Short mmCIF file of C-alpha atoms and ligand atoms in Angstrom, two decimals:
data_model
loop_
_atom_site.label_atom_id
_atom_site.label_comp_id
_atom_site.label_asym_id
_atom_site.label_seq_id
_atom_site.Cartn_x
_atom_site.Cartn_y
_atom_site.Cartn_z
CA UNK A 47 145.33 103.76 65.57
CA UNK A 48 145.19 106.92 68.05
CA UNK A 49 148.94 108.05 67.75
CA UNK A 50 148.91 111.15 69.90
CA UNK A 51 150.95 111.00 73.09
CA UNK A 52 148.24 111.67 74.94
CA UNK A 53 147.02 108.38 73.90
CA UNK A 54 150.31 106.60 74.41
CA UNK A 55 149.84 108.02 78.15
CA UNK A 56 146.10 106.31 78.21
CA UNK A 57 147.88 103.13 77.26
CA UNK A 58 150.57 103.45 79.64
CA UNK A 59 147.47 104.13 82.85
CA UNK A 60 145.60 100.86 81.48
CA UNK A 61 148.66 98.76 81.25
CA UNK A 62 148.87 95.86 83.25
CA UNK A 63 152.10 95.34 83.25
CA UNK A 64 153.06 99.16 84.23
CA UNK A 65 154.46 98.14 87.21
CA UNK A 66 157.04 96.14 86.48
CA UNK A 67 158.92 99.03 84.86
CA UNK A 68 160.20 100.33 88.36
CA UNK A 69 161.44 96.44 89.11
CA UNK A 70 164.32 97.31 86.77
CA UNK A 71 167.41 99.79 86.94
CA UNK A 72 167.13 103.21 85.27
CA UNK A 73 163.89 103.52 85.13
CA UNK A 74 163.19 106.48 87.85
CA UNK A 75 160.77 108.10 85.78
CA UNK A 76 159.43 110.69 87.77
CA UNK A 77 163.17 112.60 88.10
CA UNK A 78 163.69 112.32 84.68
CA UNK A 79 160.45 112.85 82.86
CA UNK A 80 161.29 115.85 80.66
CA UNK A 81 164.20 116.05 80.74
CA UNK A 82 165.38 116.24 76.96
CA UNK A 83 167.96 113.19 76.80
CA UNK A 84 165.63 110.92 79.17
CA UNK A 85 167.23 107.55 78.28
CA UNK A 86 164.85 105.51 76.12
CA UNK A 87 166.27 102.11 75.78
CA UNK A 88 164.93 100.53 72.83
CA UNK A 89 167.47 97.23 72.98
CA UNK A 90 166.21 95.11 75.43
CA UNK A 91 166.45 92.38 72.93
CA UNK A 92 170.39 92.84 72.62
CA UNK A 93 170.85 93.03 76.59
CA UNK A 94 167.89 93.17 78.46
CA UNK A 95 167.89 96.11 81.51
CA UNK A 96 169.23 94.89 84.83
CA UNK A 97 166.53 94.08 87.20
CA UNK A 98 166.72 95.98 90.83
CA UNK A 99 166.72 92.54 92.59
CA UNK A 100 169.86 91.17 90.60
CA UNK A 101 172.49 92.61 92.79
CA UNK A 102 171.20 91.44 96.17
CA UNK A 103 170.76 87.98 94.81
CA UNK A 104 174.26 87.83 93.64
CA UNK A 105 175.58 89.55 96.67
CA UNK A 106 173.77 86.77 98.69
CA UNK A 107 175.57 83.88 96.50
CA UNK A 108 178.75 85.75 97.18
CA UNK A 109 178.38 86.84 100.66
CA UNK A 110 176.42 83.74 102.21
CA UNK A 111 176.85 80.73 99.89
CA UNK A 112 180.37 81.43 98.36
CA UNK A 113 182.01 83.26 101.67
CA UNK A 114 179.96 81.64 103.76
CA UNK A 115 179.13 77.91 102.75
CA UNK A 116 181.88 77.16 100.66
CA UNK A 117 182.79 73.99 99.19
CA UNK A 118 179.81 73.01 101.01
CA UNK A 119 177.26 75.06 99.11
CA UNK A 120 177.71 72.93 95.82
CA UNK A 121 175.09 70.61 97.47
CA UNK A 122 173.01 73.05 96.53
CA UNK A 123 174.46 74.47 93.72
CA UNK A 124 174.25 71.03 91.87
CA UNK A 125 170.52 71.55 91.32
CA UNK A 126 170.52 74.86 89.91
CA UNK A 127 170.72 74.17 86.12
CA UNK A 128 167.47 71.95 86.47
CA UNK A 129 165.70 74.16 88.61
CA UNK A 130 166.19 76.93 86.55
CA UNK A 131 165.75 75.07 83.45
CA UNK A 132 162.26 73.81 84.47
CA UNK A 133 161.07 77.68 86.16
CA UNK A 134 161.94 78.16 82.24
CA UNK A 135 160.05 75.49 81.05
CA UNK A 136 156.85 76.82 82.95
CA UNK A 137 157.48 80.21 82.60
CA UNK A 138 158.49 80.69 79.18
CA UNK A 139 158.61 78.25 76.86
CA UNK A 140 155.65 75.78 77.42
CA UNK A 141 158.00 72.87 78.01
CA UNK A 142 157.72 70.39 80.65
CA UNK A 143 159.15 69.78 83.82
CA UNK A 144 162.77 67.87 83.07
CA UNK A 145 163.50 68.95 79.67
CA UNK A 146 165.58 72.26 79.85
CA UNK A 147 168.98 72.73 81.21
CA UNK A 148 170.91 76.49 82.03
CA UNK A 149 174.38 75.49 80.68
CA UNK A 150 176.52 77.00 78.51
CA UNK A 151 176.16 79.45 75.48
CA UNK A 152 173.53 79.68 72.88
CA UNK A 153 176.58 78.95 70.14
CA UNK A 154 177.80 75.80 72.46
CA UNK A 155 174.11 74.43 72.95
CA UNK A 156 173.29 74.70 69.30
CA UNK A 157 177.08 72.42 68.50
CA UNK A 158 175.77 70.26 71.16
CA UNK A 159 172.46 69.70 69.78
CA UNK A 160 173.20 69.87 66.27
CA UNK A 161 175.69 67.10 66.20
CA UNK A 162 173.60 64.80 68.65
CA UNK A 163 170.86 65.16 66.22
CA UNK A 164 172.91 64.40 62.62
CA UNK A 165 173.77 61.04 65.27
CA UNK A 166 170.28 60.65 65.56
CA UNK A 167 169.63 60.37 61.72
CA UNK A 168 172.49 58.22 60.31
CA UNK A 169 172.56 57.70 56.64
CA UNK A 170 170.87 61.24 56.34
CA UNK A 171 173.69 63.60 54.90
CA UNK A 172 172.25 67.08 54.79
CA UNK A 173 171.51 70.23 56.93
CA UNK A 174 168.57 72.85 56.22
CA UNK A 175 169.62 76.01 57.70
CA UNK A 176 168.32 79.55 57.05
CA UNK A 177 170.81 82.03 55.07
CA UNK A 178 169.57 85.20 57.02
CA UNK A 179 169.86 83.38 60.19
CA UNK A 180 172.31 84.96 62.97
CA UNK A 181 175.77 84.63 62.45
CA UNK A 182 176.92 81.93 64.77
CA UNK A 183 173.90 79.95 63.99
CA UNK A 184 175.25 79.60 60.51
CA UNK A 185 179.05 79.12 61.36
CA UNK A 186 177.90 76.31 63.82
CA UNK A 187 176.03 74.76 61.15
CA UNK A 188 178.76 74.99 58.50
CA UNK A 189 181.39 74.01 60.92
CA UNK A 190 179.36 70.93 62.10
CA UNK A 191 178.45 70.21 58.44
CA UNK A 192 182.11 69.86 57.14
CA UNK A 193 183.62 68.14 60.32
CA UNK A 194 180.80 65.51 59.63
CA UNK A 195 181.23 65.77 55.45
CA UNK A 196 177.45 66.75 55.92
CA UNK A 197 176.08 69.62 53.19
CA UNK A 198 174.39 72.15 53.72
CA UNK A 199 171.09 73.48 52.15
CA UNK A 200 171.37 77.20 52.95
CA UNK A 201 167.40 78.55 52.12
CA UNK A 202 167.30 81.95 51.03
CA UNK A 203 165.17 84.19 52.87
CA UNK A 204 163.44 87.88 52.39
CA UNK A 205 165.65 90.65 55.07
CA UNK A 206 162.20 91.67 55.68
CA UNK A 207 159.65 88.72 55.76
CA UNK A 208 162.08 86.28 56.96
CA UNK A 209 162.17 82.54 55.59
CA UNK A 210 158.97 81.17 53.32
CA UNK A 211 157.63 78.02 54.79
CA UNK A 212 157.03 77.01 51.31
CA UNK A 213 160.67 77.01 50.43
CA UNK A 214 161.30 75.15 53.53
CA UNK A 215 158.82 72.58 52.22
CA UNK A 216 160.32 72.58 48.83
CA UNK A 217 163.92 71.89 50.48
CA UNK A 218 162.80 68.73 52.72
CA UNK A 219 163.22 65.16 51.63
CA UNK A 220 164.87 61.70 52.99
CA UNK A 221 168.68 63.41 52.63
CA UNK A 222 167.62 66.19 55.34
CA UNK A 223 168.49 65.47 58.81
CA UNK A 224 168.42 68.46 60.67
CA UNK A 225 166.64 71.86 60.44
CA UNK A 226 168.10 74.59 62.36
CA UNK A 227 165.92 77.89 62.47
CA UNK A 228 165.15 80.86 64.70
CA UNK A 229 162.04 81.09 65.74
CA UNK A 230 161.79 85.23 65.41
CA UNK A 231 164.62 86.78 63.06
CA UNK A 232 167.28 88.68 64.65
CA UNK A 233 167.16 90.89 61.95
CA UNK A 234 163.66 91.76 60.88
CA UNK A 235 161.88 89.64 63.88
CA UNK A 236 159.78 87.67 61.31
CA UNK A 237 157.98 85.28 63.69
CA UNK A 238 157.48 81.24 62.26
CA UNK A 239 154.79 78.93 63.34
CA UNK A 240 157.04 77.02 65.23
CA UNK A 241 154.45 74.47 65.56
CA UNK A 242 153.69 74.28 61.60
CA UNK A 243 157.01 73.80 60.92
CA UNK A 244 157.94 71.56 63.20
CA UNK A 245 155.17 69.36 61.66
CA UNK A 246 156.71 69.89 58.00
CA UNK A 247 160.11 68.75 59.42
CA UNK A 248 158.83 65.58 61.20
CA UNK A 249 156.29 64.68 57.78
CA UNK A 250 160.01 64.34 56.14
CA UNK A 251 161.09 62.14 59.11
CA UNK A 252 163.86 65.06 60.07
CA UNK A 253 164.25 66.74 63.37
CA UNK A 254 164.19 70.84 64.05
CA UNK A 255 166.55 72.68 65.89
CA UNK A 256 164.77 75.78 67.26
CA UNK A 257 167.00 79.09 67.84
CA UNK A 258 164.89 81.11 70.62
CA UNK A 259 167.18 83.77 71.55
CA UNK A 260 164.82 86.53 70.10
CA UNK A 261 161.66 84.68 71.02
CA UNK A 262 161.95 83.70 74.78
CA UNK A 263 160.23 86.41 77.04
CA UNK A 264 158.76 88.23 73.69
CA UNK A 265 156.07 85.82 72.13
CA UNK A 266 154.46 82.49 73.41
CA UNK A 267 156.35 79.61 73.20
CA UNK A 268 154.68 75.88 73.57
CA UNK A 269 156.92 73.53 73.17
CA UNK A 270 155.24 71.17 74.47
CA UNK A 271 152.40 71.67 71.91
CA UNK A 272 154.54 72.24 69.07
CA UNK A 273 156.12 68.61 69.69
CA UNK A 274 159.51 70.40 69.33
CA UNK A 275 162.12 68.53 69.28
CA UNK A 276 165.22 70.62 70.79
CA UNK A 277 165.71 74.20 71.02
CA UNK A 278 168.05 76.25 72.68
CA UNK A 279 168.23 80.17 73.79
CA UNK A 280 170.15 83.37 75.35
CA UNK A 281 168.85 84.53 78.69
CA UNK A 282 170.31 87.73 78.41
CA UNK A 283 168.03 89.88 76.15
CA UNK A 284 164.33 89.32 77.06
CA UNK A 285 165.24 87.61 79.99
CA UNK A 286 167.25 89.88 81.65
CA UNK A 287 170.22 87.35 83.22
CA UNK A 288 173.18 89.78 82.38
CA UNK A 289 176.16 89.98 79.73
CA UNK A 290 177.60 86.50 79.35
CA UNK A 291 174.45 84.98 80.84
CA UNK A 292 174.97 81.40 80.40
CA UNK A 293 171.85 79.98 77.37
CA UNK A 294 169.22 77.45 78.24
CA UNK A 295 168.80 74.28 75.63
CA UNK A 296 165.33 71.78 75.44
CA UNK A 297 165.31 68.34 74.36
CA UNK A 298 161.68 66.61 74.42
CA UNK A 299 161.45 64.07 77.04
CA UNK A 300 161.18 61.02 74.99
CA UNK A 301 164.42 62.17 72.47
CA UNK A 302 166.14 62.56 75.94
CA UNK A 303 168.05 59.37 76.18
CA UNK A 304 167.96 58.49 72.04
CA UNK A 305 170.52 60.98 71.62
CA UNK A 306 174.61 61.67 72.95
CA UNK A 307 176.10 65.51 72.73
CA UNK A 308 179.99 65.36 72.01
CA UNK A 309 181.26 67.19 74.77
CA UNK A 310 181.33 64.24 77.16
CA UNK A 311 182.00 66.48 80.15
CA UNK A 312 181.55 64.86 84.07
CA UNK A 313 178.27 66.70 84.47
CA UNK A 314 176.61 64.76 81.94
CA UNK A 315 178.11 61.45 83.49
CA UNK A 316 175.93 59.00 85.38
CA UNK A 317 176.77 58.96 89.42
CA UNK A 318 179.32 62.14 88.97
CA UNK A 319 180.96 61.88 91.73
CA UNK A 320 181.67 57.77 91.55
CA UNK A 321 184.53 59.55 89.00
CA UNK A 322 183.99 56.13 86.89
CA UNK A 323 186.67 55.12 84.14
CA UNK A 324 184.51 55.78 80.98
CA UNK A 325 181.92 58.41 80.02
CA UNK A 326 178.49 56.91 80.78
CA UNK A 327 176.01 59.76 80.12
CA UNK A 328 173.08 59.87 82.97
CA UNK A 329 169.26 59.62 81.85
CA UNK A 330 167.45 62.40 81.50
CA UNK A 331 168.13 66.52 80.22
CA UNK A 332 171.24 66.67 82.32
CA UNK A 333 173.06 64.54 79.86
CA UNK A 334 173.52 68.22 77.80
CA UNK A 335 175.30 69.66 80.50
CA UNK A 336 179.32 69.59 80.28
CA UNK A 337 181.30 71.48 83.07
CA UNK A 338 181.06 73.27 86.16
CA UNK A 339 178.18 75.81 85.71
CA UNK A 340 178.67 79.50 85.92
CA UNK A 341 176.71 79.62 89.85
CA UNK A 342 177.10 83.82 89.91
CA UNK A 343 176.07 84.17 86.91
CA UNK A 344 172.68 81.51 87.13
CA UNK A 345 171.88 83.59 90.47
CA UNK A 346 171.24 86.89 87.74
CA UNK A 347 169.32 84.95 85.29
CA UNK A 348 167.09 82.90 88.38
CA UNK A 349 165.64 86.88 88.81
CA UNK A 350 165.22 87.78 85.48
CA UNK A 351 163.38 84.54 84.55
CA UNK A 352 161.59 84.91 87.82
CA UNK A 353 160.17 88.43 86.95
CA UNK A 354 159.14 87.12 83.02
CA UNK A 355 156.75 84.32 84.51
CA UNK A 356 155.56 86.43 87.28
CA UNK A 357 154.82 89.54 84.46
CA UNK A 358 153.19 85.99 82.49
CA UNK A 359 154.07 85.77 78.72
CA UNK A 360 150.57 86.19 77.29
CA UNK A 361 150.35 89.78 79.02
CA UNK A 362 153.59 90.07 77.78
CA UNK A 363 153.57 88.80 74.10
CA UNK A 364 150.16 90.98 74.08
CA UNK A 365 152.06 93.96 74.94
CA UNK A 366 154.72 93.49 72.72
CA UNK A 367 153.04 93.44 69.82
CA UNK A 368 150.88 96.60 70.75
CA UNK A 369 154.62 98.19 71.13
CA UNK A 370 155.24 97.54 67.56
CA UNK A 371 152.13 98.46 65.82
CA UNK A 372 152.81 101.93 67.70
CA UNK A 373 156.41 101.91 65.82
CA UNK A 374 154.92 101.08 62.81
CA UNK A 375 152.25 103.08 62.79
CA UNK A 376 154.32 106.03 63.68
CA UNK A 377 156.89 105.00 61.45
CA UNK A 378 154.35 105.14 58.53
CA UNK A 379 153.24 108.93 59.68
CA UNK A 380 156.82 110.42 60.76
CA UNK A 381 159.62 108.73 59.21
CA UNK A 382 158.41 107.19 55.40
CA UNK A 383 158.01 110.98 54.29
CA UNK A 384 161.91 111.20 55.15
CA UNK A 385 162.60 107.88 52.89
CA UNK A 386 162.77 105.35 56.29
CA UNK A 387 160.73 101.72 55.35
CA UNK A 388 159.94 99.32 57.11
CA UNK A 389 162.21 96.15 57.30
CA UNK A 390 159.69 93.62 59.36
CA UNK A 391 156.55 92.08 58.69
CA UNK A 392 153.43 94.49 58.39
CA UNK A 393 151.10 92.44 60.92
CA UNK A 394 152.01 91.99 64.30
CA UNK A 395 151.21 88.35 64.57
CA UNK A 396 154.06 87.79 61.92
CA UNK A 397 157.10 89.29 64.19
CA UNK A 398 158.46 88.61 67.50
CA UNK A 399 158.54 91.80 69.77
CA UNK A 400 161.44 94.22 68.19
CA UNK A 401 160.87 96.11 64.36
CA UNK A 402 163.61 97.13 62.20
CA UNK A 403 163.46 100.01 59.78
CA UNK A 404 165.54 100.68 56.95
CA UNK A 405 167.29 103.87 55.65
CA UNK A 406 170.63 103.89 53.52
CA UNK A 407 172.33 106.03 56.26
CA UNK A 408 171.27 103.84 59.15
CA UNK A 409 174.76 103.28 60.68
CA UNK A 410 174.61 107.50 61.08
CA UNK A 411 171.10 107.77 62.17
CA UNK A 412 172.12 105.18 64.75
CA UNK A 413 174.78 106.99 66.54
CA UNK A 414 172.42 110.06 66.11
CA UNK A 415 169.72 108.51 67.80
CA UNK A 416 172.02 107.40 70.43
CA UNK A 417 173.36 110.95 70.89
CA UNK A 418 169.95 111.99 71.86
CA UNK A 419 169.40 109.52 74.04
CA UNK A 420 167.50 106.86 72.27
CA UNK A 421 169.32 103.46 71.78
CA UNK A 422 167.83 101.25 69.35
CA UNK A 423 171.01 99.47 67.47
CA UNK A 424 172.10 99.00 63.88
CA UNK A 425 172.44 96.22 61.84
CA UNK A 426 173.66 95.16 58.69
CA UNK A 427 173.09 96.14 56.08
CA UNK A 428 171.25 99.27 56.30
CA UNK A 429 168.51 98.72 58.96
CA UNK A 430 167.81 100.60 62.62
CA UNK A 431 166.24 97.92 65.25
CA UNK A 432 164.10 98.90 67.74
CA UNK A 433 163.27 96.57 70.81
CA UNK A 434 160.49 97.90 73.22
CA UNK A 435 160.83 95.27 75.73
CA UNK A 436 157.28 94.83 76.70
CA UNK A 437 157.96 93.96 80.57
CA UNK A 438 159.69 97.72 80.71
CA UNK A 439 158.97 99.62 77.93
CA UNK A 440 156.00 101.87 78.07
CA UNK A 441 154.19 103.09 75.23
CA UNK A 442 155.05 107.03 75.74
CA UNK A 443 158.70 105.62 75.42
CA UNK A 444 157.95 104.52 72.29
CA UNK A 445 156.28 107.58 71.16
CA UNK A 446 159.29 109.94 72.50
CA UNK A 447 161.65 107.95 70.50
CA UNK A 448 160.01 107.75 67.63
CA UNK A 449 159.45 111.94 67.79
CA UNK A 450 163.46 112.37 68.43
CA UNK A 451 163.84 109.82 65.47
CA UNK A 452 161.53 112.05 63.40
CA UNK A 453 163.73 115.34 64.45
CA UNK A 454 166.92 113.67 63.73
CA UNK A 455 165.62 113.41 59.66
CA UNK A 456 164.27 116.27 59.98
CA UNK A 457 167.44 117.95 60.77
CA UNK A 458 169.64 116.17 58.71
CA UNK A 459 172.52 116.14 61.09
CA UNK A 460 172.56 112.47 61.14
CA UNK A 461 174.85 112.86 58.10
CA UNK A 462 177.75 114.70 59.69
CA UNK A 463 178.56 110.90 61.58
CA UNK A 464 181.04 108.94 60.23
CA UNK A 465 180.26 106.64 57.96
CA UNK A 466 182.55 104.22 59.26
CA UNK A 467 181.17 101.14 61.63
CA UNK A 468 182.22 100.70 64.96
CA UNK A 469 183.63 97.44 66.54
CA UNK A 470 180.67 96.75 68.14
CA UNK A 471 177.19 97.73 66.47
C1 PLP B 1332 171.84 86.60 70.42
C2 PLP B 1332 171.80 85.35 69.60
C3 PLP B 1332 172.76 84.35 69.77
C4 PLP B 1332 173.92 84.56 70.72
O1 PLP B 1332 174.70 83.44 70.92
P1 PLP B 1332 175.83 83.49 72.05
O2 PLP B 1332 176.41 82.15 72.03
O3 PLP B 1332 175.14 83.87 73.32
O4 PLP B 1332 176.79 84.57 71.68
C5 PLP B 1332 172.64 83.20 69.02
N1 PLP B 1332 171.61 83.03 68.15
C6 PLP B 1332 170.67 83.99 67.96
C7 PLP B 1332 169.56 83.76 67.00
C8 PLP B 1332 170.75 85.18 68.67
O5 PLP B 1332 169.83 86.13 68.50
#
């Protein structure tokens, strides 16, 4: 690969999805091209950048439909959770109309789902989880596991090259009822074959929980293809919805009414507002839904989502994987010679759209790199991630990070940070 800036800038004039960049907040290139500390955000898949339309939109829900409508405005606020779950399902995850929901977290969809699918398979005492998976996806499963007296088979995975489907394989028989997995690692964004897998998981009569946080809005998703049978996912890194976004979850149409979640909350009930005696959960997706959904904050995520299918996720996937063979390949020139490896899959059609180095003083390049103005972030226990988010993230950013990464080992004054983590890494 060409890895001159000069390149990176050829890339940048041939890229489709250039334009998108100035659709976002802190992007005005043109006053700050130059200038030494120009922000390079490399963490779009931690909290995506906050697109230029989001504060309108939520001003209007404020302003016209909360000030102005009032009580009255829930008419239409009842639909939003559907309507933004299917713009999801057509825009990013190859799902079909009536099987995604906007509700709730990421860490409550994944309770929700994983107990209405250990219902689903009575007499089948075990859950297959990953042990590199992200924190909450593992306390969810352990906490769900010993509520139920349910065990858990906790696969052991490479940092780097994420979980081998043959030890998956290996770890399925008639005991297994669940599978819980992320689609791309948090960590390393190792990328499965969501629709390999899933076939694995049904061939031992189990179901799979897909985690998509990392994977919505940075690789193709079907669904629909895959067969998958539930899945759920943050809105606010790729997708741009906002800290505290609320998470989407997808349950194939036909599992739809085979299975009950355990928060029996009066959005899920049949005829809501007939405020019947008993919980009688209503056909169809919006049986996952529990309370009183967070209308502000669905008005953020409606524009990010909005952008990611306009942008299109082949383009977008395409782009993001072009983003990370620059790292790597830049990483192999500029920072190997200084003792930094790589922590991700070599090939690009392995990983999801972020790469993660490794160096023992990571934590202290980290807040170096930050210093200077590039923010990747760290994470345990001695890697750097970097997350180009392809819809704005252009290549030359890339390049000018990975040149003020090279200075900062060069320099060596990465080691005069503390050693000590922060709160919040
Ligand atoms: C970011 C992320 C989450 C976050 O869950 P919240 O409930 O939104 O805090 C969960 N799972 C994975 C794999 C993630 O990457």
């Amino acid at each position: 690969m060409e890895t001159s800036r000069a390149a990176a800038e050829a890339r940048d004039a041939a890229d489709p999805l250039a334009g998108f960049r100035a659709r976002f907040a802190g992007t005005d290139d043109s006053a700050a091209d130059g200038a030494p500390n120009r922000l390079l955000y490399l963490d779009g898949n931690s909290l995506g950048r906050m697109p230029r339309e989001t504060p309108a939109a939520l001003t209007r829900v404020v302003e016209q439909e909360w000030a102005g409508g009032l009580v009255g405005s829930w008419s239409a606020w009842i639909g939003h959770a559907t309507r933004l779950g299917d713009a999801l399902a057509s825009g990013v995850l190859g799902a079909r109309s009536g099987e995604v929901l906007v509700a709730d977290s990421t860490s409550v969809n994944l309770y929700k789902l994983l107990v209405a699918a250990a219902d689903a398979r009575p007499g089948r005492d075990v859950i297959v989880a990953c042990a590199d998976d992200f924190p909450t996806d593992r306390y969810i499963v352990a906490g769900v596991a010993a509520a139920r007296g349910m065990t858990v088979r906790e696969l052991p995975a490479d940092l780097d090259e994420g979980l081998d489907p043959a030890v998956l394989a290996a770890a399925l028989d008639e005991r297994v009822a669940v599978v819980v997995l992320s689609s791309v690692a948090y960590r390393s964004g190792a990328l499965h074959d969501v629709a390999a897998v899933t076939r694995l998981v049904h061939d031992a009569g189990a179901l799979v929980l897909w985690d998509l946080s990392h994977a919505a809005g940075a690789v193709e998703i079907d669904l629909a293809g895959a067969e998958a049978d539930l899945a759920v996912g943050c809105t606010y890194k790729y997708l741009n919805g906002g800290p505290g976004a609320p998470a989407f979850l997808y349950v194939r149409r036909d599992l739809q009414d085979q299975l009950r979640q355990p928060i029996w909350g009066w959005f899920g009930q049949r005829d809501q507002f007939e405020m019947g005696p008993a919980y009688d959960p209503v056909p169809g997706i919006e049986r996952f839904a529990v309370g009183t959904p967070p209308v502000l904050a669905m008005a953020a995520v409606e524009v990010g989502i909005g952008l990611i299918a306009e942008a299109g996720m082949g383009a977008l996937a395409a782009k993001g994987r072009a983003l990370g063979e620059l790292i790597v390949a830049l990483a192999d020139e500029w920072l190997a010679p200084h003792g930094v490896a790589l922590a991700s899959p070599r090939d690009a059609g392995r990983r999801g759209a972020h790469v993660t180095v490794a160096h023992p003083a990571a934590w202290q390049l980290t807040q170096a790199l930050i210093d200077r103005g590039v923010v990747p972030d760290f994470r345990t226990p001695d890697r750097v991630r970097l997350g180009p988010a392809p819809l704005y993230t252009r290549f030359v950013d890339v390049w000018d990070a990975m040149d003020r990464f090279r200075g900062v080992l060069e320099s060596g004054e990465f080691a005069n940070y503390p050693a000590e983590h922060a709160r919040v890494t």
